[in-house]
XYZ file of C-alpha atoms in Angstrom:
275
model
C 116.022 56.958 92.090
C 115.798 60.729 91.323
C 113.900 59.973 88.188
C 111.240 57.802 90.197
C 111.039 60.679 92.730
C 110.222 63.088 89.832
C 107.603 60.963 88.517
C 106.270 60.632 92.087
C 106.011 64.097 92.373
C 104.523 65.133 89.126
C 101.751 62.409 89.699
C 101.214 64.018 93.078
C 101.149 67.191 91.488
C 98.937 66.297 88.493
C 96.632 64.535 90.937
C 96.326 67.338 93.220
C 95.504 69.688 90.193
C 92.718 67.528 89.109
C 91.311 67.668 92.523
C 91.062 71.434 92.652
C 89.850 71.937 89.126
C 87.214 69.021 89.297
C 84.822 71.429 91.051
C 85.024 74.224 88.754
C 84.839 71.499 85.598
C 81.801 70.102 87.307
C 80.395 73.672 87.652
C 80.674 74.845 84.109
C 79.254 71.401 82.750
C 76.157 71.605 84.986
C 75.534 75.213 83.930
C 75.141 73.641 80.454
C 72.669 70.937 81.314
C 68.965 70.962 81.724
C 66.984 71.208 85.315
C 66.419 67.309 85.150
C 69.626 66.010 84.119
C 71.444 68.202 86.533
C 69.436 66.225 89.446
C 68.955 62.958 87.814
C 70.733 59.867 89.730
C 73.220 58.652 88.541
C 74.583 61.798 87.602
C 76.066 62.595 84.175
C 79.411 64.118 83.485
C 78.864 65.545 80.250
C 75.598 67.379 79.081
C 73.515 64.837 77.018
C 71.316 67.911 75.810
C 73.448 70.880 76.098
C 71.705 74.143 76.468
C 72.386 77.642 77.347
C 69.034 78.341 79.018
C 70.904 78.957 82.666
C 72.691 81.816 81.268
C 69.622 83.115 79.134
C 67.871 82.984 82.479
C 70.417 85.066 84.193
C 71.005 87.811 81.375
C 67.101 88.222 81.056
C 66.867 88.361 84.945
C 64.087 90.907 86.436
C 64.166 93.564 88.911
C 64.357 91.069 91.743
C 67.417 89.416 90.727
C 69.273 91.786 88.360
C 72.399 89.644 87.866
C 74.316 92.172 85.794
C 73.820 94.834 88.441
C 74.986 92.470 91.016
C 78.103 91.694 88.976
C 78.829 95.539 88.525
C 78.615 96.227 92.035
C 81.010 93.386 92.899
C 83.377 94.727 90.537
C 83.003 98.358 91.986
C 82.972 97.241 95.445
C 86.249 95.053 94.955
C 88.068 97.260 92.699
C 87.372 100.224 95.168
C 88.533 98.360 98.397
C 91.519 97.125 96.792
C 92.896 100.282 95.807
C 91.830 101.673 98.892
C 93.769 99.289 100.878
C 97.199 99.943 98.461
C 97.061 103.554 99.475
C 96.515 103.056 103.200
C 98.622 100.011 103.647
C 101.372 101.195 101.575
C 102.050 104.247 103.555
C 101.463 102.682 106.844
C 103.842 100.030 106.009
C 106.400 102.324 104.914
C 106.391 104.313 107.804
C 106.688 101.149 110.057
C 109.802 99.856 107.554
C 111.904 102.896 107.006
C 110.744 105.991 109.440
C 111.908 106.075 112.833
C 109.580 107.638 115.381
C 108.417 107.028 119.069
C 106.450 103.942 119.888
C 107.009 102.344 116.304
C 107.375 98.668 117.499
C 104.529 99.093 120.017
C 102.254 100.385 117.231
C 103.256 97.946 114.748
C 102.451 95.063 117.477
C 99.269 96.520 117.895
C 98.390 96.448 114.308
C 99.709 92.767 114.212
C 97.591 91.889 116.915
C 94.338 92.858 115.259
C 95.035 89.886 112.785
C 93.959 87.841 115.614
C 90.800 89.483 116.405
C 87.787 87.041 115.148
C 86.296 88.942 112.324
C 82.811 88.300 113.185
C 83.537 90.498 116.888
C 83.862 93.529 114.230
C 80.313 93.196 112.589
C 78.302 95.065 115.035
C 80.843 98.009 115.934
C 81.282 98.316 111.975
C 77.359 98.126 111.394
C 76.977 100.982 114.270
C 79.835 103.372 112.568
C 78.364 102.279 108.891
C 74.819 103.483 110.443
C 75.813 106.575 111.696
C 77.419 107.605 108.333
C 74.220 106.649 106.654
C 76.227 104.237 104.385
C 73.847 101.464 104.960
C 72.419 99.846 101.750
C 75.134 101.757 99.681
C 78.598 100.471 98.332
C 80.401 102.761 100.673
C 79.731 100.027 103.313
C 81.453 97.450 101.252
C 84.572 99.554 100.379
C 85.404 101.812 103.386
C 85.315 99.281 106.377
C 87.842 97.051 105.237
C 90.611 99.907 104.123
C 92.647 99.383 106.869
C 94.045 96.133 106.424
C 96.496 94.667 108.964
C 97.504 92.019 106.734
C 98.271 94.510 103.895
C 100.562 96.741 106.259
C 102.595 93.591 107.479
C 102.790 92.182 103.817
C 104.055 95.358 102.535
C 106.285 96.103 105.627
C 108.183 92.970 104.850
C 108.327 93.521 101.139
C 109.791 97.059 101.816
C 112.430 95.922 104.347
C 114.005 93.730 101.622
C 114.472 96.672 99.427
C 118.007 97.959 99.044
C 118.364 100.973 101.401
C 121.406 102.314 99.197
C 118.761 103.530 96.558
C 116.898 105.543 99.051
C 120.094 106.795 100.716
C 120.959 108.006 97.237
C 117.916 109.721 96.595
C 118.462 111.607 99.762
C 121.658 112.741 98.927
C 120.036 114.182 95.502
C 117.894 116.220 97.817
C 114.736 113.778 97.595
C 112.432 114.152 100.502
C 110.557 111.135 102.188
C 107.380 111.647 100.003
C 109.726 111.840 96.729
C 111.398 108.532 97.586
C 108.239 106.583 98.560
C 106.402 107.616 95.486
C 109.232 107.389 92.731
C 111.488 104.930 94.261
C 109.928 102.535 96.556
C 106.401 102.133 94.847
C 107.793 101.441 91.493
C 109.907 98.600 92.915
C 107.084 97.269 94.955
C 104.828 96.411 92.013
C 104.754 92.356 92.576
C 103.970 92.968 96.261
C 101.156 95.706 95.383
C 99.945 93.474 92.570
C 99.679 90.661 94.887
C 98.112 92.386 97.593
C 95.505 94.020 95.299
C 94.544 90.422 94.004
C 94.245 88.915 97.553
C 92.148 91.884 98.483
C 89.974 92.003 95.364
C 89.205 88.169 96.311
C 88.719 88.875 99.860
C 85.826 91.449 99.236
C 84.611 89.654 95.717
C 83.798 86.562 98.132
C 82.343 88.149 100.850
C 78.921 86.845 101.698
C 78.533 87.905 105.391
C 79.154 91.509 105.725
C 77.080 92.294 102.575
C 73.939 90.614 103.820
C 74.245 92.815 106.983
C 74.490 96.273 105.403
C 72.658 95.623 101.905
C 69.028 95.334 102.079
C 67.773 96.315 98.243
C 68.045 93.494 95.788
C 69.661 96.415 93.136
C 72.530 97.075 95.767
C 73.251 93.335 96.243
C 76.904 92.181 95.556
C 77.214 88.472 93.595
C 77.424 86.014 96.474
C 74.263 87.345 98.397
C 72.497 88.120 95.227
C 73.384 84.500 93.875
C 71.935 83.150 97.015
C 68.477 84.747 95.963
C 68.437 82.410 92.827
C 67.571 79.475 94.977
C 64.512 80.595 96.443
C 63.402 82.724 93.220
C 63.857 79.486 90.704
C 63.268 76.679 93.340
C 66.860 75.661 93.369
C 67.586 75.673 89.637
C 70.838 74.296 89.787
C 72.010 75.048 86.072
C 71.158 78.899 86.725
C 73.166 78.658 90.227
C 76.181 77.246 88.354
C 75.837 79.585 85.601
C 75.959 82.336 88.062
C 78.829 81.091 90.140
C 80.585 80.504 86.326
C 79.972 84.047 85.767
C 81.114 85.300 89.231
C 84.564 83.295 88.553
C 85.170 85.012 85.133
C 86.925 88.489 86.576
C 88.754 86.827 89.148
C 90.214 84.417 86.386
C 91.098 87.685 84.341
C 92.620 89.339 87.135
C 94.527 86.359 87.993
C 95.995 85.984 84.551
C 96.898 89.527 84.596
C 98.640 89.488 87.787
C 99.999 85.784 88.058
C 103.426 86.938 87.145
C 103.849 89.301 90.041
C 102.273 86.946 92.714
C 105.067 84.321 93.239
C 107.724 87.353 93.078
C 105.677 89.299 95.647
C 105.268 86.468 98.154
C 108.747 85.079 97.866
C 110.499 88.721 98.250
C 108.331 89.640 101.119
C 109.844 86.819 103.144
C 113.564 87.973 102.834
C 113.496 90.156 106.028
C 111.605 89.679 109.353
Protein backbone atom coordinates (compact mmCIF):
# COMPACT_ATOMS: atom_id res chain seq x y z
CA UNK A 1 0.00 0.00 0.00
CA UNK A 2 2.85 2.33 0.93
CA UNK A 3 4.65 1.56 -2.32
CA UNK A 4 1.49 2.21 -4.35
CA UNK A 5 0.99 5.50 -2.55
CA UNK A 6 4.60 6.46 -3.25
CA UNK A 7 4.22 5.69 -6.95
CA UNK A 8 1.02 7.75 -7.04
CA UNK A 9 2.75 10.72 -5.41
CA UNK A 10 5.70 10.52 -7.81
CA UNK A 11 3.30 10.34 -10.75
CA UNK A 12 1.44 13.43 -9.54
CA UNK A 13 4.69 15.33 -8.92
CA UNK A 14 6.09 14.42 -12.34
CA UNK A 15 2.82 15.48 -13.97
CA UNK A 16 2.85 18.84 -12.15
CA UNK A 17 6.51 19.36 -13.06
CA UNK A 18 5.75 18.78 -16.73
CA UNK A 19 2.77 21.14 -16.47
CA UNK A 20 4.99 23.95 -15.18
CA UNK A 21 7.93 23.24 -17.50
CA UNK A 22 5.88 22.85 -20.70
CA UNK A 23 5.27 26.61 -21.30
CA UNK A 24 8.99 27.32 -20.85
CA UNK A 25 9.97 24.58 -23.28
CA UNK A 26 7.37 25.79 -25.77
CA UNK A 27 8.73 29.35 -25.44
CA UNK A 28 12.29 28.22 -26.11
CA UNK A 29 11.34 26.01 -29.08
CA UNK A 30 9.20 28.75 -30.64
CA UNK A 31 12.14 31.16 -30.51
CA UNK A 32 13.97 28.88 -32.95
CA UNK A 33 11.08 28.65 -35.44
CA UNK A 34 10.39 30.75 -38.51
CA UNK A 35 7.51 33.25 -38.39
CA UNK A 36 5.35 31.05 -40.60
CA UNK A 37 5.99 27.93 -38.56
CA UNK A 38 5.32 29.73 -35.27
CA UNK A 39 1.80 30.67 -36.42
CA UNK A 40 0.82 27.66 -38.52
CA UNK A 41 -2.15 25.42 -37.66
CA UNK A 42 -1.80 22.74 -36.44
CA UNK A 43 1.31 23.87 -34.56
CA UNK A 44 4.56 21.92 -34.60
CA UNK A 45 6.38 21.01 -31.41
CA UNK A 46 9.95 20.86 -32.69
CA UNK A 47 11.24 23.48 -35.17
CA UNK A 48 11.14 21.97 -38.65
CA UNK A 49 13.67 24.50 -39.97
CA UNK A 50 15.58 25.69 -36.86
CA UNK A 51 16.82 29.25 -37.11
CA UNK A 52 18.49 31.76 -34.80
CA UNK A 53 16.89 34.71 -36.63
CA UNK A 54 14.97 35.77 -33.50
CA UNK A 55 18.15 36.20 -31.47
CA UNK A 56 19.93 37.93 -34.37
CA UNK A 57 17.04 40.44 -34.48
CA UNK A 58 17.19 40.93 -30.71
CA UNK A 59 20.93 41.51 -30.53
CA UNK A 60 20.90 43.74 -33.64
CA UNK A 61 18.10 45.90 -32.22
CA UNK A 62 18.09 49.63 -33.06
CA UNK A 63 17.76 52.67 -30.80
CA UNK A 64 13.99 52.17 -30.51
CA UNK A 65 14.31 48.58 -29.31
CA UNK A 66 17.64 48.35 -27.40
CA UNK A 67 17.06 44.92 -25.89
CA UNK A 68 20.50 44.64 -24.30
CA UNK A 69 20.02 48.04 -22.66
CA UNK A 70 16.64 46.87 -21.33
CA UNK A 71 18.33 43.77 -19.95
CA UNK A 72 20.99 45.89 -18.24
CA UNK A 73 18.35 48.26 -16.83
CA UNK A 74 16.39 45.31 -15.43
CA UNK A 75 19.52 43.89 -13.80
CA UNK A 76 20.46 47.24 -12.23
CA UNK A 77 16.93 48.00 -11.01
CA UNK A 78 16.19 44.52 -9.64
CA UNK A 79 19.62 44.12 -8.00
CA UNK A 80 19.59 47.64 -6.54
CA UNK A 81 16.13 47.27 -5.05
CA UNK A 82 16.87 43.80 -3.66
CA UNK A 83 20.00 45.09 -1.88
CA UNK A 84 18.13 48.10 -0.53
CA UNK A 85 15.33 45.89 0.76
CA UNK A 86 17.85 43.66 2.54
CA UNK A 87 19.38 46.64 4.33
CA UNK A 88 16.10 48.28 5.37
CA UNK A 89 14.14 45.11 6.16
CA UNK A 90 16.93 43.43 8.14
CA UNK A 91 17.40 46.42 10.46
CA UNK A 92 13.65 46.92 10.96
CA UNK A 93 13.06 43.20 11.47
CA UNK A 94 15.82 42.94 14.07
CA UNK A 95 14.34 45.88 15.97
CA UNK A 96 10.91 44.23 16.02
CA UNK A 97 12.34 40.83 16.93
CA UNK A 98 14.85 41.72 19.65
CA UNK A 99 14.69 45.33 20.82
CA UNK A 100 12.21 46.60 23.40
CA UNK A 101 10.66 50.02 22.85
CA UNK A 102 7.31 51.68 23.46
CA UNK A 103 4.66 50.97 20.84
CA UNK A 104 6.57 48.10 19.24
CA UNK A 105 3.53 45.87 18.81
CA UNK A 106 1.42 48.70 17.41
CA UNK A 107 4.12 49.71 14.94
CA UNK A 108 4.63 46.13 13.82
CA UNK A 109 0.87 45.75 13.37
CA UNK A 110 0.84 48.89 11.21
CA UNK A 111 3.67 47.49 9.08
CA UNK A 112 1.80 44.21 8.60
CA UNK A 113 -1.42 46.10 7.82
CA UNK A 114 0.26 47.63 4.76
CA UNK A 115 0.42 44.13 3.27
CA UNK A 116 -3.36 44.32 2.82
CA UNK A 117 -3.32 47.64 0.94
CA UNK A 118 -3.89 47.04 -2.81
CA UNK A 119 -0.69 47.92 -4.65
CA UNK A 120 -2.59 49.89 -7.31
CA UNK A 121 -3.80 52.43 -4.73
CA UNK A 122 -0.16 53.43 -4.16
CA UNK A 123 0.64 54.20 -7.78
CA UNK A 124 -0.56 57.83 -7.80
CA UNK A 125 1.02 58.84 -4.41
CA UNK A 126 4.30 57.19 -5.38
CA UNK A 127 4.19 58.83 -8.81
CA UNK A 128 3.73 62.29 -7.25
CA UNK A 129 6.63 61.70 -4.85
CA UNK A 130 8.90 60.49 -7.64
CA UNK A 131 7.91 63.52 -9.74
CA UNK A 132 8.76 65.91 -6.88
CA UNK A 133 12.14 64.22 -6.47
CA UNK A 134 12.86 64.57 -10.19
CA UNK A 135 13.35 60.84 -10.64
CA UNK A 136 10.85 60.28 -13.45
CA UNK A 137 12.37 58.41 -16.40
CA UNK A 138 15.31 57.22 -14.27
CA UNK A 139 16.12 53.89 -12.65
CA UNK A 140 15.81 55.52 -9.21
CA UNK A 141 12.05 55.47 -9.77
CA UNK A 142 12.21 51.68 -9.93
CA UNK A 143 14.68 51.10 -7.09
CA UNK A 144 13.68 53.39 -4.21
CA UNK A 145 9.84 53.18 -3.87
CA UNK A 146 9.84 49.46 -3.04
CA UNK A 147 12.74 49.61 -0.57
CA UNK A 148 10.44 49.54 2.46
CA UNK A 149 9.11 46.01 2.12
CA UNK A 150 6.55 44.99 4.76
CA UNK A 151 6.83 41.39 3.63
CA UNK A 152 10.63 41.56 4.02
CA UNK A 153 10.28 42.89 7.58
CA UNK A 154 7.79 40.17 8.50
CA UNK A 155 9.81 37.40 6.83
CA UNK A 156 13.13 38.33 8.48
CA UNK A 157 11.50 38.98 11.87
CA UNK A 158 10.16 35.43 11.87
CA UNK A 159 13.65 34.13 11.08
CA UNK A 160 15.35 36.28 13.73
CA UNK A 161 12.89 35.01 16.35
CA UNK A 162 14.13 31.49 15.62
CA UNK A 163 17.77 32.32 16.33
CA UNK A 164 19.00 31.28 19.79
CA UNK A 165 19.11 34.22 22.21
CA UNK A 166 22.02 32.63 24.05
CA UNK A 167 24.44 33.65 21.31
CA UNK A 168 23.43 37.31 21.59
CA UNK A 169 23.48 37.22 25.40
CA UNK A 170 26.98 35.73 25.32
CA UNK A 171 28.10 38.52 22.99
CA UNK A 172 26.60 41.10 25.35
CA UNK A 173 28.58 39.64 28.24
CA UNK A 174 31.71 40.01 26.10
CA UNK A 175 30.92 43.72 25.73
CA UNK A 176 29.40 43.75 22.23
CA UNK A 177 26.86 46.48 21.54
CA UNK A 178 23.59 46.06 19.61
CA UNK A 179 25.09 47.02 16.24
CA UNK A 180 28.00 44.60 16.65
CA UNK A 181 25.62 41.79 17.62
CA UNK A 182 23.44 42.55 14.61
CA UNK A 183 26.25 42.74 12.04
CA UNK A 184 28.65 40.08 13.38
CA UNK A 185 26.27 37.46 14.79
CA UNK A 186 22.71 37.85 13.52
CA UNK A 187 23.37 38.64 9.86
CA UNK A 188 25.96 35.88 9.29
CA UNK A 189 23.51 33.35 10.80
CA UNK A 190 20.71 34.66 8.59
CA UNK A 191 22.21 33.94 5.16
CA UNK A 192 19.39 31.52 4.16
CA UNK A 193 16.67 34.05 4.96
CA UNK A 194 18.58 36.94 3.37
CA UNK A 195 19.22 34.94 0.19
CA UNK A 196 15.55 33.93 0.00
CA UNK A 197 14.34 37.48 0.49
CA UNK A 198 16.87 38.75 -2.08
CA UNK A 199 15.57 36.27 -4.66
CA UNK A 200 11.91 37.11 -3.96
CA UNK A 201 12.62 40.85 -4.14
CA UNK A 202 14.65 40.44 -7.33
CA UNK A 203 11.85 38.49 -9.02
CA UNK A 204 9.23 41.03 -7.96
CA UNK A 205 11.12 43.92 -9.54
CA UNK A 206 12.30 41.87 -12.53
CA UNK A 207 8.76 40.91 -13.56
CA UNK A 208 7.14 44.26 -12.74
CA UNK A 209 5.32 45.68 -15.74
CA UNK A 210 2.80 48.22 -14.42
CA UNK A 211 5.03 50.61 -12.40
CA UNK A 212 7.77 50.98 -15.09
CA UNK A 213 5.26 52.04 -17.76
CA UNK A 214 4.09 54.86 -15.44
CA UNK A 215 7.51 56.31 -14.61
CA UNK A 216 9.68 55.47 -17.65
CA UNK A 217 9.15 57.28 -20.95
CA UNK A 218 12.35 56.88 -23.01
CA UNK A 219 12.93 53.54 -24.77
CA UNK A 220 16.54 53.62 -23.56
CA UNK A 221 15.33 53.66 -19.92
CA UNK A 222 12.88 50.78 -20.25
CA UNK A 223 13.29 47.50 -18.44
CA UNK A 224 12.59 44.18 -20.15
CA UNK A 225 8.83 43.76 -19.39
CA UNK A 226 7.66 47.06 -20.95
CA UNK A 227 10.44 46.86 -23.54
CA UNK A 228 9.39 43.45 -24.81
CA UNK A 229 5.81 44.70 -25.19
CA UNK A 230 7.12 47.20 -27.76
CA UNK A 231 8.41 44.36 -29.91
CA UNK A 232 4.84 43.37 -30.72
CA UNK A 233 4.27 46.66 -32.49
CA UNK A 234 7.75 47.03 -33.92
CA UNK A 235 7.75 43.62 -35.60
CA UNK A 236 4.02 43.06 -36.18
CA UNK A 237 3.74 40.30 -33.58
CA UNK A 238 6.89 38.45 -34.50
CA UNK A 239 6.31 35.51 -32.15
CA UNK A 240 9.81 33.98 -32.45
CA UNK A 241 11.36 37.35 -31.51
CA UNK A 242 8.98 37.82 -28.58
CA UNK A 243 9.66 34.29 -27.35
CA UNK A 244 13.39 34.84 -27.77
CA UNK A 245 13.14 38.01 -25.68
CA UNK A 246 11.22 36.14 -23.00
CA UNK A 247 13.82 33.35 -23.02
CA UNK A 248 16.58 35.95 -22.72
CA UNK A 249 14.76 37.51 -19.75
CA UNK A 250 14.56 34.17 -17.96
CA UNK A 251 18.34 33.49 -18.06
CA UNK A 252 19.41 35.85 -15.20
CA UNK A 253 16.53 34.59 -13.03
CA UNK A 254 17.53 30.99 -13.66
CA UNK A 255 21.18 31.72 -12.79
CA UNK A 256 20.17 33.52 -9.58
CA UNK A 257 17.89 30.65 -8.59
CA UNK A 258 20.65 28.08 -9.14
CA UNK A 259 22.98 30.13 -6.93
CA UNK A 260 20.52 30.63 -4.07
CA UNK A 261 18.38 27.48 -4.24
CA UNK A 262 20.18 25.73 -1.38
CA UNK A 263 19.31 28.64 0.90
CA UNK A 264 15.65 28.97 -0.11
CA UNK A 265 14.15 25.88 1.53
CA UNK A 266 16.17 26.38 4.69
CA UNK A 267 15.23 30.04 4.88
CA UNK A 268 11.51 29.48 4.40
CA UNK A 269 11.35 26.54 6.83
CA UNK A 270 13.30 28.27 9.60
CA UNK A 271 11.26 31.48 9.26
CA UNK A 272 8.18 29.63 10.49
CA UNK A 273 9.66 28.42 13.75
CA UNK A 274 8.12 31.14 15.90
CA UNK A 275 5.20 33.52 15.49
